[in-house]
PDB file of C-alpha atoms in Angstrom:
ATOM      1  CA  MET S   1     -21.896  14.665   1.126  1.00  0.00           C
ATOM      2  CA  ALA S   2     -22.074  11.408   2.989  1.00  0.00           C
ATOM      3  CA  VAL S   3     -24.680   9.383   3.255  1.00  0.00           C
ATOM      4  CA  GLU S   4     -24.843   9.887   6.950  1.00  0.00           C
ATOM      5  CA  ASP S   5     -24.491  13.654   6.618  1.00  0.00           C
ATOM      6  CA  GLU S   6     -27.534  13.708   4.318  1.00  0.00           C
ATOM      7  CA  LEU S   7     -29.676  11.712   6.539  1.00  0.00           C
ATOM      8  CA  MET S   8     -28.712  13.999   9.619  1.00  0.00           C
ATOM      9  CA  SER S   9     -29.453  16.901   7.494  1.00  0.00           C
ATOM     10  CA  ILE S  10     -32.918  15.233   7.024  1.00  0.00           C
ATOM     11  CA  ASP S  11     -33.356  14.680  10.450  1.00  0.00           C
ATOM     12  CA  ASN S  12     -32.647  18.173  11.240  1.00  0.00           C
ATOM     13  CA  ALA S  13     -35.191  19.344   9.230  1.00  0.00           C
ATOM     14  CA  LEU S  14     -37.728  17.139  10.745  1.00  0.00           C
ATOM     15  CA  ALA S  15     -36.960  18.292  14.080  1.00  0.00           C
ATOM     16  CA  GLU S  16     -37.780  21.683  13.089  1.00  0.00           C
ATOM     17  CA  LEU S  17     -41.318  20.431  11.839  1.00  0.00           C
ATOM     18  CA  GLU S  18     -41.792  18.703  15.143  1.00  0.00           C
ATOM     19  CA  PHE S  19     -41.597  22.034  16.890  1.00  0.00           C
ATOM     20  CA  ARG S  20     -44.446  23.229  14.704  1.00  0.00           C
ATOM     21  CA  ILE S  21     -46.838  20.509  15.493  1.00  0.00           C
ATOM     22  CA  ILE S  22     -50.216  21.968  16.059  1.00  0.00           C
ATOM     23  CA  ASP S  23     -52.619  20.664  18.809  1.00  0.00           C
ATOM     24  CA  ASP S  24     -56.073  22.086  18.179  1.00  0.00           C
ATOM     25  CA  GLY S  25     -57.684  19.867  20.935  1.00  0.00           C
ATOM     26  CA  VAL S  26     -59.985  18.077  18.237  1.00  0.00           C
ATOM     27  CA  LEU S  27     -57.708  16.308  15.866  1.00  0.00           C
ATOM     28  CA  GLY S  28     -54.965  16.078  18.337  1.00  0.00           C
ATOM     29  CA  SER S  29     -51.408  16.655  17.567  1.00  0.00           C
ATOM     30  CA  HIS S  30     -50.643  17.200  13.849  1.00  0.00           C
ATOM     31  CA  LEU S  31     -48.868  18.999  11.127  1.00  0.00           C
ATOM     32  CA  SER S  32     -50.040  21.726   8.969  1.00  0.00           C
ATOM     33  CA  SER S  33     -50.975  20.737   5.469  1.00  0.00           C
ATOM     34  CA  ARG S  34     -47.819  22.722   4.038  1.00  0.00           C
ATOM     35  CA  ASP S  35     -45.774  21.123   6.665  1.00  0.00           C
ATOM     36  CA  SER S  36     -47.266  17.695   6.273  1.00  0.00           C
ATOM     37  CA  ALA S  37     -46.104  17.688   2.568  1.00  0.00           C
ATOM     38  CA  THR S  38     -42.602  18.748   3.588  1.00  0.00           C
ATOM     39  CA  PHE S  39     -42.898  15.737   6.097  1.00  0.00           C
ATOM     40  CA  ASN S  40     -43.787  13.226   3.436  1.00  0.00           C
ATOM     41  CA  ARG S  41     -41.084  14.610   1.042  1.00  0.00           C
ATOM     42  CA  LEU S  42     -38.500  14.273   3.682  1.00  0.00           C
ATOM     43  CA  ARG S  43     -39.459  10.844   4.558  1.00  0.00           C
ATOM     44  CA  ILE S  44     -39.502   9.544   0.963  1.00  0.00           C
ATOM     45  CA  GLU S  45     -35.915  11.281   0.587  1.00  0.00           C
ATOM     46  CA  ALA S  46     -34.800   9.476   3.409  1.00  0.00           C
ATOM     47  CA  LYS S  47     -36.086   6.054   2.245  1.00  0.00           C
ATOM     48  CA  THR S  48     -34.545   6.730  -1.318  1.00  0.00           C
ATOM     49  CA  ILE S  49     -31.243   7.346   0.157  1.00  0.00           C
ATOM     50  CA  LEU S  50     -31.404   4.203   2.414  1.00  0.00           C
ATOM     51  CA  ASP S  51     -32.748   1.971  -0.333  1.00  0.00           C
ATOM     52  CA  HIS S  52     -29.420   3.005  -2.397  1.00  0.00           C
ATOM     53  CA  ALA S  53     -27.252   2.767   0.637  1.00  0.00           C
ATOM     54  CA  LEU S  54     -28.296  -0.524   2.203  1.00  0.00           C
ATOM     55  CA  GLY S  55     -30.427  -2.212  -0.414  1.00  0.00           C
ATOM     56  CA  ILE S  56     -34.305  -2.010  -0.752  1.00  0.00           C
ATOM     57  CA  ALA S  57     -34.799  -5.014   1.845  1.00  0.00           C
ATOM     58  CA  ASN S  58     -32.972  -3.323   4.634  1.00  0.00           C
ATOM     59  CA  ASN S  59     -35.256  -2.738   7.979  1.00  0.00           C
ATOM     60  CA  PHE S  60     -34.997   0.875   8.025  1.00  0.00           C
ATOM     61  CA  SER S  61     -36.332   1.497   4.676  1.00  0.00           C
ATOM     62  CA  LEU S  62     -39.049  -0.981   5.183  1.00  0.00           C
ATOM     63  CA  ASN S  63     -40.443   0.789   8.052  1.00  0.00           C
ATOM     64  CA  LEU S  64     -40.264   4.298   6.445  1.00  0.00           C
ATOM     65  CA  HIS S  65     -43.522   4.023   4.879  1.00  0.00           C
ATOM     66  CA  PHE S  66     -46.560   6.093   5.293  1.00  0.00           C
ATOM     67  CA  SER S  67     -49.123   4.722   7.834  1.00  0.00           C
ATOM     68  CA  PRO S  68     -52.834   6.024   7.438  1.00  0.00           C
ATOM     69  CA  SER S  69     -53.018   5.841  11.194  1.00  0.00           C
ATOM     70  CA  THR S  70     -50.767   8.090  12.267  1.00  0.00           C
ATOM     71  CA  GLY S  71     -50.551  10.218   9.244  1.00  0.00           C
ATOM     72  CA  SER S  72     -48.568  13.409   9.810  1.00  0.00           C
ATOM     73  CA  SER S  73     -49.045  13.090  13.814  1.00  0.00           C
ATOM     74  CA  LEU S  74     -46.344  13.851  16.267  1.00  0.00           C
ATOM     75  CA  ALA S  75     -45.920  10.160  16.728  1.00  0.00           C
ATOM     76  CA  ALA S  76     -45.424   9.792  12.958  1.00  0.00           C
ATOM     77  CA  VAL S  77     -42.352  12.257  13.004  1.00  0.00           C
ATOM     78  CA  GLN S  78     -40.846  11.021  15.996  1.00  0.00           C
ATOM     79  CA  GLU S  79     -40.759   7.484  14.468  1.00  0.00           C
ATOM     80  CA  CYS S  80     -39.570   8.813  11.366  1.00  0.00           C
ATOM     81  CA  ARG S  81     -36.621  10.533  13.156  1.00  0.00           C
ATOM     82  CA  GLY S  82     -35.865   7.493  15.125  1.00  0.00           C
ATOM     83  CA  LEU S  83     -35.582   5.386  12.317  1.00  0.00           C
ATOM     84  CA  ILE S  84     -33.344   7.579  10.445  1.00  0.00           C
ATOM     85  CA  GLN S  85     -30.844   8.089  13.556  1.00  0.00           C
ATOM     86  CA  GLY S  86     -30.862   4.338  13.995  1.00  0.00           C
ATOM     87  CA  ALA S  87     -29.845   4.026  10.060  1.00  0.00           C
ATOM     88  CA  VAL S  88     -27.295   6.668  10.653  1.00  0.00           C
ATOM     89  CA  ASN S  89     -25.925   4.664  13.737  1.00  0.00           C
ATOM     90  CA  HIS S  90     -25.814   1.454  11.637  1.00  0.00           C
ATOM     91  CA  LEU S  91     -23.880   2.990   8.734  1.00  0.00           C
ATOM     92  CA  ARG S  92     -21.434   4.598  11.048  1.00  0.00           C
ATOM     93  CA  ARG S  93     -20.859   1.137  12.397  1.00  0.00           C
ATOM     94  CA  GLY S  94     -20.129   0.027   9.051  1.00  0.00           C
ATOM     95  CA  VAL S  95     -22.433  -2.850   9.047  1.00  0.00           C
ATOM     96  CA  ALA S  96     -23.746  -2.249   5.563  1.00  0.00           C
ATOM     97  CA  ILE S  97     -26.254  -4.970   4.366  1.00  0.00           C
ATOM     98  CA  ALA S  98     -24.531  -7.172   1.504  1.00  0.00           C
ATOM     99  CA  THR S  99     -25.913  -6.549  -1.835  1.00  0.00           C
ATOM    100  CA  GLN S 100     -25.707  -9.731  -4.480  1.00  0.00           C
ATOM    101  CA  PRO S 101     -23.581  -8.665  -7.476  1.00  0.00           C
ATOM    102  CA  SER S 102     -26.662  -9.501  -9.762  1.00  0.00           C
ATOM    103  CA  SER S 103     -28.889  -7.196  -7.945  1.00  0.00           C
ATOM    104  CA  LEU S 104     -26.544  -4.377  -8.554  1.00  0.00           C
ATOM    105  CA  SER S 105     -26.874  -4.687 -12.290  1.00  0.00           C
ATOM    106  CA  LYS S 106     -30.618  -5.642 -12.488  1.00  0.00           C
ATOM    107  CA  ALA S 107     -33.358  -3.092 -13.169  1.00  0.00           C
ATOM    108  CA  GLN S 108     -36.108  -2.909 -10.538  1.00  0.00           C
ATOM    109  CA  PHE S 109     -39.271  -4.870 -11.424  1.00  0.00           C
ATOM    110  CA  VAL S 110     -41.364  -1.758 -10.562  1.00  0.00           C
ATOM    111  CA  ASP S 111     -39.363   1.548 -11.334  1.00  0.00           C
ATOM    112  CA  LEU S 112     -38.259   3.537  -8.403  1.00  0.00           C
ATOM    113  CA  SER S 113     -39.758   6.448  -9.717  1.00  0.00           C
ATOM    114  CA  ARG S 114     -43.024   5.087 -10.228  1.00  0.00           C
ATOM    115  CA  LEU S 115     -42.939   3.702  -6.649  1.00  0.00           C
ATOM    116  CA  ALA S 116     -42.159   7.076  -5.676  1.00  0.00           C
ATOM    117  CA  ALA S 117     -45.022   8.556  -7.498  1.00  0.00           C
ATOM    118  CA  LEU S 118     -47.481   5.979  -5.742  1.00  0.00           C
ATOM    119  CA  ARG S 119     -46.175   6.919  -2.345  1.00  0.00           C
ATOM    120  CA  ALA S 120     -46.734  10.693  -3.121  1.00  0.00           C
ATOM    121  CA  ALA S 121     -50.140  10.095  -4.610  1.00  0.00           C
ATOM    122  CA  LYS S 122     -53.237  11.319  -2.614  1.00  0.00           C
ATOM    123  CA  SER S 123     -56.569   9.816  -2.542  1.00  0.00           C
ATOM    124  CA  SER S 124     -59.675  10.550  -0.250  1.00  0.00           C
ATOM    125  CA  GLN S 125     -61.260   7.341  -1.072  1.00  0.00           C
ATOM    126  CA  TRP S 126     -58.579   4.594  -1.291  1.00  0.00           C
ATOM    127  CA  ASP S 127     -55.809   3.661   0.996  1.00  0.00           C
ATOM    128  CA  LEU S 128     -52.702   2.761  -1.004  1.00  0.00           C
ATOM    129  CA  THR S 129     -50.571   1.358   1.713  1.00  0.00           C
ATOM    130  CA  ARG S 130     -51.195  -2.190   0.597  1.00  0.00           C
ATOM    131  CA  LEU S 131     -50.592  -1.489  -3.057  1.00  0.00           C
ATOM    132  CA  ILE S 132     -47.227   0.156  -2.481  1.00  0.00           C
ATOM    133  CA  ARG S 133     -46.105  -2.699  -0.147  1.00  0.00           C
ATOM    134  CA  LEU S 134     -46.859  -5.376  -2.689  1.00  0.00           C
ATOM    135  CA  CYS S 135     -44.705  -3.398  -5.073  1.00  0.00           C
ATOM    136  CA  GLU S 136     -41.920  -3.260  -2.514  1.00  0.00           C
ATOM    137  CA  GLU S 137     -42.021  -6.812  -2.090  1.00  0.00           C
ATOM    138  CA  LEU S 138     -42.318  -7.638  -5.691  1.00  0.00           C
ATOM    139  CA  ASN S 139     -38.879  -5.775  -6.313  1.00  0.00           C
ATOM    140  CA  ILE S 140     -37.319  -7.508  -3.167  1.00  0.00           C
ATOM    141  CA  ALA S 141     -38.423 -10.748  -4.577  1.00  0.00           C
ATOM    142  CA  TYR S 142     -37.244  -9.956  -8.267  1.00  0.00           C
ATOM    143  CA  SER S 143     -33.867  -8.833  -6.790  1.00  0.00           C
ATOM    144  CA  ASN S 144     -33.323 -12.033  -5.335  1.00  0.00           C
ATOM    145  CA  ASP S 145     -34.405 -14.177  -8.116  1.00  0.00           C
ATOM    146  CA  CYS S 146     -37.517 -15.260  -6.337  1.00  0.00           C
ATOM    147  CA  PHE S 147     -39.388 -15.660  -9.709  1.00  0.00           C
ATOM    148  CA  MET S 148     -42.453 -17.719  -8.138  1.00  0.00           C
ATOM    149  CA  SER S 149     -42.912 -15.114  -5.816  1.00  0.00           C
ATOM    150  CA  VAL S 150     -42.830 -12.497  -8.464  1.00  0.00           C
ATOM    151  CA  ALA S 151     -45.731 -13.970 -10.372  1.00  0.00           C
ATOM    152  CA  MET S 152     -47.680 -14.366  -7.388  1.00  0.00           C
ATOM    153  CA  LEU S 153     -47.041 -10.659  -6.120  1.00  0.00           C
ATOM    154  CA  VAL S 154     -48.085  -9.271  -9.661  1.00  0.00           C
ATOM    155  CA  ARG S 155     -51.313 -11.434  -9.810  1.00  0.00           C
ATOM    156  CA  ALA S 156     -52.062  -9.996  -6.392  1.00  0.00           C
ATOM    157  CA  ILE S 157     -51.719  -6.647  -7.592  1.00  0.00           C
ATOM    158  CA  LEU S 158     -54.121  -7.471 -10.466  1.00  0.00           C
ATOM    159  CA  ASP S 159     -56.539  -8.740  -7.721  1.00  0.00           C
ATOM    160  CA  HIS S 160     -56.094  -5.617  -5.411  1.00  0.00           C
ATOM    161  CA  ALA S 161     -55.979  -2.625  -7.658  1.00  0.00           C
ATOM    162  CA  PRO S 162     -59.181  -2.605 -10.294  1.00  0.00           C
ATOM    163  CA  PRO S 163     -61.348  -0.604  -7.723  1.00  0.00           C
ATOM    164  CA  LEU S 164     -58.803   2.516  -8.408  1.00  0.00           C
ATOM    165  CA  LEU S 165     -59.790   2.195 -11.918  1.00  0.00           C
ATOM    166  CA  GLY S 166     -63.449   1.931 -11.298  1.00  0.00           C
ATOM    167  CA  GLY S 167     -63.683  -2.066 -11.861  1.00  0.00           C
ATOM    168  CA  GLN S 168     -64.751  -4.625  -9.583  1.00  0.00           C
ATOM    169  CA  THR S 169     -62.332  -7.517 -11.030  1.00  0.00           C
ATOM    170  CA  PHE S 170     -59.313  -7.159 -13.263  1.00  0.00           C
ATOM    171  CA  ALA S 171     -61.337  -8.817 -16.220  1.00  0.00           C
ATOM    172  CA  ASP S 172     -63.242  -5.611 -15.977  1.00  0.00           C
ATOM    173  CA  ILE S 173     -60.103  -3.384 -16.752  1.00  0.00           C
ATOM    174  CA  ALA S 174     -58.801  -5.611 -19.425  1.00  0.00           C
ATOM    175  CA  ASN S 175     -61.922  -6.155 -21.230  1.00  0.00           C
ATOM    176  CA  ASN S 176     -64.013  -2.939 -20.445  1.00  0.00           C
ATOM    177  CA  TYR S 177     -61.973   0.174 -19.658  1.00  0.00           C
ATOM    178  CA  ALA S 178     -62.242   3.299 -21.300  1.00  0.00           C
ATOM    179  CA  GLY S 179     -58.627   3.705 -22.381  1.00  0.00           C
ATOM    180  CA  PRO S 180     -56.522   3.671 -25.609  1.00  0.00           C
ATOM    181  CA  SER S 181     -56.126   0.298 -27.547  1.00  0.00           C
ATOM    182  CA  SER S 182     -52.571  -0.038 -26.467  1.00  0.00           C
ATOM    183  CA  PHE S 183     -53.365   0.022 -22.726  1.00  0.00           C
ATOM    184  CA  LYS S 184     -56.078  -2.554 -23.147  1.00  0.00           C
ATOM    185  CA  LYS S 185     -53.480  -4.895 -25.144  1.00  0.00           C
ATOM    186  CA  SER S 186     -51.232  -4.562 -21.920  1.00  0.00           C
ATOM    187  CA  MET S 187     -53.788  -5.265 -19.653  1.00  0.00           C
ATOM    188  CA  GLN S 188     -54.962  -8.417 -21.404  1.00  0.00           C
ATOM    189  CA  ASN S 189     -51.462  -9.660 -21.645  1.00  0.00           C
ATOM    190  CA  LEU S 190     -51.330  -9.285 -17.769  1.00  0.00           C
ATOM    191  CA  GLN S 191     -54.886 -11.106 -17.496  1.00  0.00           C
ATOM    192  CA  LEU S 192     -54.515 -13.960 -19.958  1.00  0.00           C
ATOM    193  CA  SER S 193     -50.726 -14.570 -19.869  1.00  0.00           C
ATOM    194  CA  LEU S 194     -49.418 -13.388 -16.408  1.00  0.00           C
ATOM    195  CA  ARG S 195     -52.483 -14.870 -14.420  1.00  0.00           C
ATOM    196  CA  ASN S 196     -52.214 -18.130 -16.013  1.00  0.00           C
ATOM    197  CA  ILE S 197     -48.402 -18.339 -15.270  1.00  0.00           C
ATOM    198  CA  ALA S 198     -49.185 -17.350 -11.676  1.00  0.00           C
ATOM    199  CA  ASP S 199     -51.898 -19.898 -11.327  1.00  0.00           C
ATOM    200  CA  ALA S 200     -49.693 -22.575 -12.482  1.00  0.00           C
ATOM    201  CA  HIS S 201     -47.236 -21.757  -9.536  1.00  0.00           C
ATOM    202  CA  LEU S 202     -49.823 -21.251  -7.007  1.00  0.00           C
ATOM    203  CA  HIS S 203     -52.203 -24.299  -7.570  1.00  0.00           C
ATOM    204  CA  VAL S 204     -50.281 -27.122  -9.380  1.00  0.00           C
ATOM    205  CA  PRO S 205     -49.760 -29.869  -6.801  1.00  0.00           C
ATOM    206  CA  ILE S 206     -46.430 -31.608  -6.192  1.00  0.00           C
ATOM    207  CA  ARG S 207     -45.179 -33.544  -9.112  1.00  0.00           C
ATOM    208  CA  GLN S 208     -42.473 -36.187  -9.607  1.00  0.00           C
ATOM    209  CA  LYS S 209     -40.417 -33.879 -11.830  1.00  0.00           C
ATOM    210  CA  GLU S 210     -40.495 -30.073 -11.733  1.00  0.00           C
ATOM    211  CA  VAL S 211     -38.909 -27.044 -13.473  1.00  0.00           C
ATOM    212  CA  LEU S 212     -38.529 -23.945 -11.677  1.00  0.00           C
ATOM    213  CA  PRO S 213     -39.348 -20.260 -13.836  1.00  0.00           C
ATOM    214  CA  THR S 214     -36.853 -18.007 -14.920  1.00  0.00           C
ATOM    215  CA  GLY S 215     -36.948 -14.342 -14.983  1.00  0.00           C
ATOM    216  CA  GLN S 216     -37.764 -14.085 -18.706  1.00  0.00           C
ATOM    217  CA  GLN S 217     -41.176 -16.360 -17.912  1.00  0.00           C
ATOM    218  CA  VAL S 218     -42.251 -13.716 -15.263  1.00  0.00           C
ATOM    219  CA  ASP S 219     -41.096 -10.622 -16.892  1.00  0.00           C
ATOM    220  CA  PHE S 220     -44.213  -8.660 -17.084  1.00  0.00           C
ATOM    221  CA  HIS S 221     -42.644  -5.249 -15.688  1.00  0.00           C
ATOM    222  CA  LYS S 222     -43.518  -3.246 -18.849  1.00  0.00           C
ATOM    223  CA  ASP S 223     -47.198  -4.072 -18.685  1.00  0.00           C
ATOM    224  CA  LEU S 224     -47.351  -3.770 -14.947  1.00  0.00           C
ATOM    225  CA  ASP S 225     -45.807  -0.264 -15.287  1.00  0.00           C
ATOM    226  CA  VAL S 226     -48.471   0.756 -17.933  1.00  0.00           C
ATOM    227  CA  LEU S 227     -51.012  -0.126 -15.245  1.00  0.00           C
ATOM    228  CA  LEU S 228     -49.699   1.622 -12.311  1.00  0.00           C
ATOM    229  CA  GLY S 229     -48.819   4.343 -14.568  1.00  0.00           C
ATOM    230  CA  GLU S 230     -52.497   4.853 -15.298  1.00  0.00           C
ATOM    231  CA  ILE S 231     -53.371   4.473 -11.462  1.00  0.00           C
ATOM    232  CA  VAL S 232     -50.938   7.326 -10.633  1.00  0.00           C
ATOM    233  CA  ARG S 233     -52.535   9.424 -13.621  1.00  0.00           C
ATOM    234  CA  THR S 234     -56.077   9.142 -12.313  1.00  0.00           C
ATOM    235  CA  LEU S 235     -55.219  10.123  -8.889  1.00  0.00           C
ATOM    236  CA  LYS S 236     -53.649  13.157  -9.857  1.00  0.00           C
TER     237      LYS S 236
END
């Protein structure tokens, strides 16, 4: 099945959901819990298809994210349908976004299955929107060899994520989290090594001679995956 046909199939399924919107006069127009789950699945499927067809930095995928302000409302469903229909028009015009050859062979910094698990995770206490967006931008930076940005974004995730695991700072997670020793070693590597590398790129003033980081210098994707995996586990 062509990409456009797959997307139109998703759009048709969303159209059926649109007819089942509930208006209870209190919460406004919204989907039932079962239809809300279907809506989120369809949105993620559409985003994944577009990521592969147009690259992860395309405007359609970047806007197919979950918004706590709209949730599973009529507006959210209609916005999702509009983006999918626009993407189909874009694909039919044959104006696919060019992808660098190196990006095709390079693994994502944040594995796409891990990112999908974060998008599907539910929390009544925490809003994961910013964490998901940091991971998306991290993949974009890594795919385009923006290695200083990679270090800065991983550092931002370390500052942002600790409350999800019961800590106030990442040092709390690295030193005191009640997990296996292997988890602690990965977190300490992020705390002691990645943070120092990121701080150097963030805070060192201009010098007469410079050298840029390589991908190897900022390659902490395995330790970061351990952290994100633990976050997904605790939210189940």
